[in-house]
CSV table of N, CA, C and O in Angstrom, one decimal:
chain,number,residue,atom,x,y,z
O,92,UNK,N,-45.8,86.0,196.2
O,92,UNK,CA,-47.1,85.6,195.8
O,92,UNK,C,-48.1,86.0,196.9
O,92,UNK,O,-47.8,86.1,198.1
O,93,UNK,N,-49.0,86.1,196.5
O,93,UNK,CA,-50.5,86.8,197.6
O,93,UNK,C,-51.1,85.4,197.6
O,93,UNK,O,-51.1,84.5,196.7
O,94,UNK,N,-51.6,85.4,198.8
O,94,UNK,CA,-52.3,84.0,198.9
O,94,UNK,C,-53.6,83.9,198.1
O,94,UNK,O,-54.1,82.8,198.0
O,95,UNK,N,-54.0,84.9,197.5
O,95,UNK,CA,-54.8,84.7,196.1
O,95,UNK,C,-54.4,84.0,195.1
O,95,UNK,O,-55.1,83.3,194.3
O,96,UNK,N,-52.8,84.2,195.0
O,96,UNK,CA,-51.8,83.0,193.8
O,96,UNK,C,-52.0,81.9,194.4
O,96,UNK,O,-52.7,80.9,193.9
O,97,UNK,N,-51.2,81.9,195.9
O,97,UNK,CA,-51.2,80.7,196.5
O,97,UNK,C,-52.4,79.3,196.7
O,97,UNK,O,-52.4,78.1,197.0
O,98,UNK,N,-53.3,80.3,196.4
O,98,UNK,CA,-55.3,79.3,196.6
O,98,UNK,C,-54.9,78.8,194.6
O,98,UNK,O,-54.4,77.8,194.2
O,99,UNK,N,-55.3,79.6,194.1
O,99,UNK,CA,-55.1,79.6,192.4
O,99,UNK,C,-54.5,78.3,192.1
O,99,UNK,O,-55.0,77.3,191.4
O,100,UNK,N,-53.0,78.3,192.8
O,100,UNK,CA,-52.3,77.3,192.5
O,100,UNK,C,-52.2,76.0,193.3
O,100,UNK,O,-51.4,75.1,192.9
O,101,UNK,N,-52.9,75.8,194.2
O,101,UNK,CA,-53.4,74.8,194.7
O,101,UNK,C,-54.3,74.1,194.2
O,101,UNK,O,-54.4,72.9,194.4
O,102,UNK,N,-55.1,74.9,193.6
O,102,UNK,CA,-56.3,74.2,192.9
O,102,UNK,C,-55.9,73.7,191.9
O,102,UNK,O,-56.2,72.5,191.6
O,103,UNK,N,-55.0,74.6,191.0
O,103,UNK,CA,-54.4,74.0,189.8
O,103,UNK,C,-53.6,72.9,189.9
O,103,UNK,O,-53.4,72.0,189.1
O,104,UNK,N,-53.0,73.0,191.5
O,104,UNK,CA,-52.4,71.3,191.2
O,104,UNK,C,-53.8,69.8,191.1
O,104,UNK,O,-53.8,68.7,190.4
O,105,UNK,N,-55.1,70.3,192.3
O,105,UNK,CA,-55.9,69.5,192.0
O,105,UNK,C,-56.1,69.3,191.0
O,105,UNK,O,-55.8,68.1,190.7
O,106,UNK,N,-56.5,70.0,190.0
O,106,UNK,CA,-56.9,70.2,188.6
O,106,UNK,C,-55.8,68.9,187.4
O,106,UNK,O,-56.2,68.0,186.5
O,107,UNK,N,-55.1,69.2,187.8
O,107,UNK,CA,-54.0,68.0,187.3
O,107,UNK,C,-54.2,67.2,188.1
O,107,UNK,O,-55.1,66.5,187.4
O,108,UNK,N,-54.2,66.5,189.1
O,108,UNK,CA,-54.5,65.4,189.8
O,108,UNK,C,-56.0,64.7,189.4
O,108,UNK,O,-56.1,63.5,189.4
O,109,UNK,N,-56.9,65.4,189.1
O,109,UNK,CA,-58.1,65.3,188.5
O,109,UNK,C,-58.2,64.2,187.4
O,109,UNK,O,-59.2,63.4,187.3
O,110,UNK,N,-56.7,64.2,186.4
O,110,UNK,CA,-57.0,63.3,185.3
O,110,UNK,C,-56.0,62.6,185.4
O,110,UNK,O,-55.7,61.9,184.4
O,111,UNK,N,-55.1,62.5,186.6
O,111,UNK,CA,-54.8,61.1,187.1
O,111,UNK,C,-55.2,59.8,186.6
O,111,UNK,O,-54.6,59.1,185.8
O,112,UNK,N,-56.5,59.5,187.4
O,112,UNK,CA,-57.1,58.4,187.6
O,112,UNK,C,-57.7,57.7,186.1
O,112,UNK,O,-57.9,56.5,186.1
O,113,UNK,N,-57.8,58.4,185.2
O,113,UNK,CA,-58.4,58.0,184.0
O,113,UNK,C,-57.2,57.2,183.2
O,113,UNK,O,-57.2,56.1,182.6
O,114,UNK,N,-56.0,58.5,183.4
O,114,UNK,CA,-54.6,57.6,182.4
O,114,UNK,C,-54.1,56.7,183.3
O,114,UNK,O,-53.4,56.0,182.7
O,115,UNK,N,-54.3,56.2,184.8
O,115,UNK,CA,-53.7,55.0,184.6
O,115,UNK,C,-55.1,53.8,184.4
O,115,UNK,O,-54.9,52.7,183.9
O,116,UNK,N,-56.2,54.1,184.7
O,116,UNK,CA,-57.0,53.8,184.4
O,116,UNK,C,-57.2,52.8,182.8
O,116,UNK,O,-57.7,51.7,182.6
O,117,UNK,N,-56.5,53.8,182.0
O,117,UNK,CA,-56.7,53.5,180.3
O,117,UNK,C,-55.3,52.8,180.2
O,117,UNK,O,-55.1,52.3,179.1
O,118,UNK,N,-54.5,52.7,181.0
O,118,UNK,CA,-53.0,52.4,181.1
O,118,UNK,C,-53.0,50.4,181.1
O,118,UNK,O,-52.3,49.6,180.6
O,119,UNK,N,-54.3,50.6,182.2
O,119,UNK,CA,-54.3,48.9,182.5
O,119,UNK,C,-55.2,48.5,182.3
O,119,UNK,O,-55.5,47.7,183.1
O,120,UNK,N,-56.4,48.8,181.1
O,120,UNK,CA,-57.4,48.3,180.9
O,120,UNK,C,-57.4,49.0,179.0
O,120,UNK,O,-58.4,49.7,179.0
O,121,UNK,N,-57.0,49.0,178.4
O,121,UNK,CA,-56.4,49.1,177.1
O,121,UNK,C,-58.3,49.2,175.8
O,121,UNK,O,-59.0,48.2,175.5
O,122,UNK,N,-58.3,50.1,175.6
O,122,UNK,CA,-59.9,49.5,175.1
O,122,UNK,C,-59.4,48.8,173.7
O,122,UNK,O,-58.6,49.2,172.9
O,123,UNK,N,-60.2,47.6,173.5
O,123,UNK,CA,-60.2,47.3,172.3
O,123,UNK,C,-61.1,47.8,171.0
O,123,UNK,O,-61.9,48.8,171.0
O,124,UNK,N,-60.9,47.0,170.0
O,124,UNK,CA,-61.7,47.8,168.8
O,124,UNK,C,-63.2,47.6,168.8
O,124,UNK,O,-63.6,46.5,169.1
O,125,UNK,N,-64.0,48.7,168.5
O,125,UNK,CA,-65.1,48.0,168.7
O,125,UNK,C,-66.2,47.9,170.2
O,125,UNK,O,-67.5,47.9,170.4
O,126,UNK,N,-65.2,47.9,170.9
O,126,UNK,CA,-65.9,47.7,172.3
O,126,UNK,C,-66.6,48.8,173.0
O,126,UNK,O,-65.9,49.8,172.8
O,127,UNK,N,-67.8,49.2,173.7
O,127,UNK,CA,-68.5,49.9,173.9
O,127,UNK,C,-67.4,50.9,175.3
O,127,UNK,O,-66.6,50.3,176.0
O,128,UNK,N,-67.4,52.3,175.3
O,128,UNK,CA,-66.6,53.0,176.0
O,128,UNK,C,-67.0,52.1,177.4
O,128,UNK,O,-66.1,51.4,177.9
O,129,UNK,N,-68.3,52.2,178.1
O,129,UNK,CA,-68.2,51.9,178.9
O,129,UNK,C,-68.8,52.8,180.3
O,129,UNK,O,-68.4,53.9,180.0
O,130,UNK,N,-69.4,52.9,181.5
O,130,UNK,CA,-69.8,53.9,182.2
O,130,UNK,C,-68.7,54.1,182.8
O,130,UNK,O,-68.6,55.3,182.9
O,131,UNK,N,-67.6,53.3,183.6
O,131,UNK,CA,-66.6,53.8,184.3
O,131,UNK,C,-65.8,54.7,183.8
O,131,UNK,O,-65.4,55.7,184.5
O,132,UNK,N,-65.4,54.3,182.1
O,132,UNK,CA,-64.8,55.1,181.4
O,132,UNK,C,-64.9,56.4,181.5
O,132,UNK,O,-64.3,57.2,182.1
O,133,UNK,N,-66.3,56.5,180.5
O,133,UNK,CA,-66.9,57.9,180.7
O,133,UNK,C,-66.6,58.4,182.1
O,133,UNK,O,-65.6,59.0,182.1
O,134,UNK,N,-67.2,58.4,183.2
O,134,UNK,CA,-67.3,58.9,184.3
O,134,UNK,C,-65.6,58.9,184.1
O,134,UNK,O,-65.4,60.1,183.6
O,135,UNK,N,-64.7,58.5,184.1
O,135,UNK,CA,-63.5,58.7,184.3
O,135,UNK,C,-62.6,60.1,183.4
O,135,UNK,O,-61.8,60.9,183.9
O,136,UNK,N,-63.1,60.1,182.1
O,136,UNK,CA,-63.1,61.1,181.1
O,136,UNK,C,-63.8,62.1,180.9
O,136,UNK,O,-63.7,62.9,179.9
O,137,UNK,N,-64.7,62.3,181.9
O,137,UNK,CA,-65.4,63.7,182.7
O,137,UNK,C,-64.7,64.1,183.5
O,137,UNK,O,-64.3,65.3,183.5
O,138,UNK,N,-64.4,63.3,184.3
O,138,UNK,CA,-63.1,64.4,185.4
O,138,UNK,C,-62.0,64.5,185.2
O,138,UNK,O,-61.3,65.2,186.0
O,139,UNK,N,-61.4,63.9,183.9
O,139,UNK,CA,-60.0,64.3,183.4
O,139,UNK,C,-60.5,65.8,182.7
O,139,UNK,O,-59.8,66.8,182.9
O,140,UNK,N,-61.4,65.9,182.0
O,140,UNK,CA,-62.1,66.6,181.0
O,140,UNK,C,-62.2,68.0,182.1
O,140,UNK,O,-62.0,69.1,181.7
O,141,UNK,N,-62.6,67.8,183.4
O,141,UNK,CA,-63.2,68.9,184.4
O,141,UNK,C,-62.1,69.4,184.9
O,141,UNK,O,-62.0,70.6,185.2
O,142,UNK,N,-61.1,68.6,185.2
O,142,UNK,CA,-59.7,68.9,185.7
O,142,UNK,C,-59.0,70.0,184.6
O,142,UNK,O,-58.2,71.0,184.9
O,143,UNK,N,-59.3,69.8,183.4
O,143,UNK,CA,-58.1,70.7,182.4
O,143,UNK,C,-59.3,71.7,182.6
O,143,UNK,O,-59.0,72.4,183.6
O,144,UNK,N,-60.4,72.0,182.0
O,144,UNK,CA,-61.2,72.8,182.1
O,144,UNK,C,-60.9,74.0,183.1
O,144,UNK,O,-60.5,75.1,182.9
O,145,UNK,N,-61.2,73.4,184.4
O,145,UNK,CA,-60.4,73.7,185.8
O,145,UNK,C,-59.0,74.7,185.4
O,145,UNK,O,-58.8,75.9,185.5
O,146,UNK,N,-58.4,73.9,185.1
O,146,UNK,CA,-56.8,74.3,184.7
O,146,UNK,C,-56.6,75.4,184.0
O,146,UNK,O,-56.0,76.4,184.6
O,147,UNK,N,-57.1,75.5,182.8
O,147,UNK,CA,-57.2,76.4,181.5
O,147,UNK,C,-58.2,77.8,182.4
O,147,UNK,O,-57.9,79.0,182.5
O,148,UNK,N,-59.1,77.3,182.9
O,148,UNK,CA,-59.5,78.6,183.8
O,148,UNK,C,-59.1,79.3,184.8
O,148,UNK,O,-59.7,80.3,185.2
O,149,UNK,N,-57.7,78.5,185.6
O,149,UNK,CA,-57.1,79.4,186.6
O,149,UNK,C,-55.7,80.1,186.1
O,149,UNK,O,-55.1,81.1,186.5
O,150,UNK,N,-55.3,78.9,184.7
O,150,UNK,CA,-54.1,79.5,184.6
O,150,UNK,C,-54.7,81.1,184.0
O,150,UNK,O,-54.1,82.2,184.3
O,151,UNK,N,-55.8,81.0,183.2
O,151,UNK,CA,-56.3,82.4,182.7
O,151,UNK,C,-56.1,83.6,183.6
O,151,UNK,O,-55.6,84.7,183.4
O,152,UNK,N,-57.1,82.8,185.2
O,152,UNK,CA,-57.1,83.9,186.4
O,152,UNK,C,-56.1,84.2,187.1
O,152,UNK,O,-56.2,85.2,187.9
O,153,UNK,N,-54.7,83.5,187.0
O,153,UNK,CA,-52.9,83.7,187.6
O,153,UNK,C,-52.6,84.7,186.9
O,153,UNK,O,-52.2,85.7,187.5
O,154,UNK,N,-52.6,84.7,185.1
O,154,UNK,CA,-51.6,85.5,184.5
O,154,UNK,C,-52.6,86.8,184.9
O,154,UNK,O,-52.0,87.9,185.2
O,155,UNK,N,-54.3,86.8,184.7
O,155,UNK,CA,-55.2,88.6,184.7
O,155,UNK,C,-53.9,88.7,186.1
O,155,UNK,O,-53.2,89.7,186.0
O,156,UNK,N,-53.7,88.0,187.1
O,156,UNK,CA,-53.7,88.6,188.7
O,156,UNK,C,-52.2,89.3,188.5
O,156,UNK,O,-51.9,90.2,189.3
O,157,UNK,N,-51.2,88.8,187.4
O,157,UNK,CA,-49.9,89.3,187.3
O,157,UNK,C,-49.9,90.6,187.1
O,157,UNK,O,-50.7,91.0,186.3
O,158,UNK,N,-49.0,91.5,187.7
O,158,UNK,CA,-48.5,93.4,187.8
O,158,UNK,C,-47.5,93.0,186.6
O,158,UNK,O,-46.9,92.0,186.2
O,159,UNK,N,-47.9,94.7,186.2
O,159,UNK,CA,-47.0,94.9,184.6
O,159,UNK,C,-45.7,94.8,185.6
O,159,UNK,O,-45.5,95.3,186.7
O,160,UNK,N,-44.5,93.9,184.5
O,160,UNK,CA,-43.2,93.9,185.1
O,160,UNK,C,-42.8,92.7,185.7
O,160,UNK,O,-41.6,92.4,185.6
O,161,UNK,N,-43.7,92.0,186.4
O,161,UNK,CA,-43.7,90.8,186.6
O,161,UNK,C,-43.3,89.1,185.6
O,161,UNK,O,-43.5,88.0,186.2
């Protein structure tokens, strides 16, 4: 791996760590029917949302960086 993979995939692990905090978040606070999302929520479901985003755009930039044969 070139440390160009090595950065790529570091971030991609942030990127997952990113939407963490929302599923356990939604894990112990359960929304009921009806009930207004909420600002923590949201704020919470932006950065799970920023994290895949994140994700889906490095894994794009790992596979361009792969040599035919790889």
């Amino acid at each position: 791996m070139t440390s160009a993979q090595v950065a790529l995939t570091l971030i991609f692990i942030v990127g997952v760590l990113m939407s963490v905090p929302y599923a356990v978040f939604a894990s112990r606070h359960p929304r009921q029917e009806g009930e207004p999302l909420g600002s923590r929520r949201i704020a919470l479901i932006s950065l799970a949302f920023t994290g895949i985003m994140l994700d889906v755009g490095l894994s794009a930039a790992m596979f361009s960086m792969l040599r035919p044969g790889e």
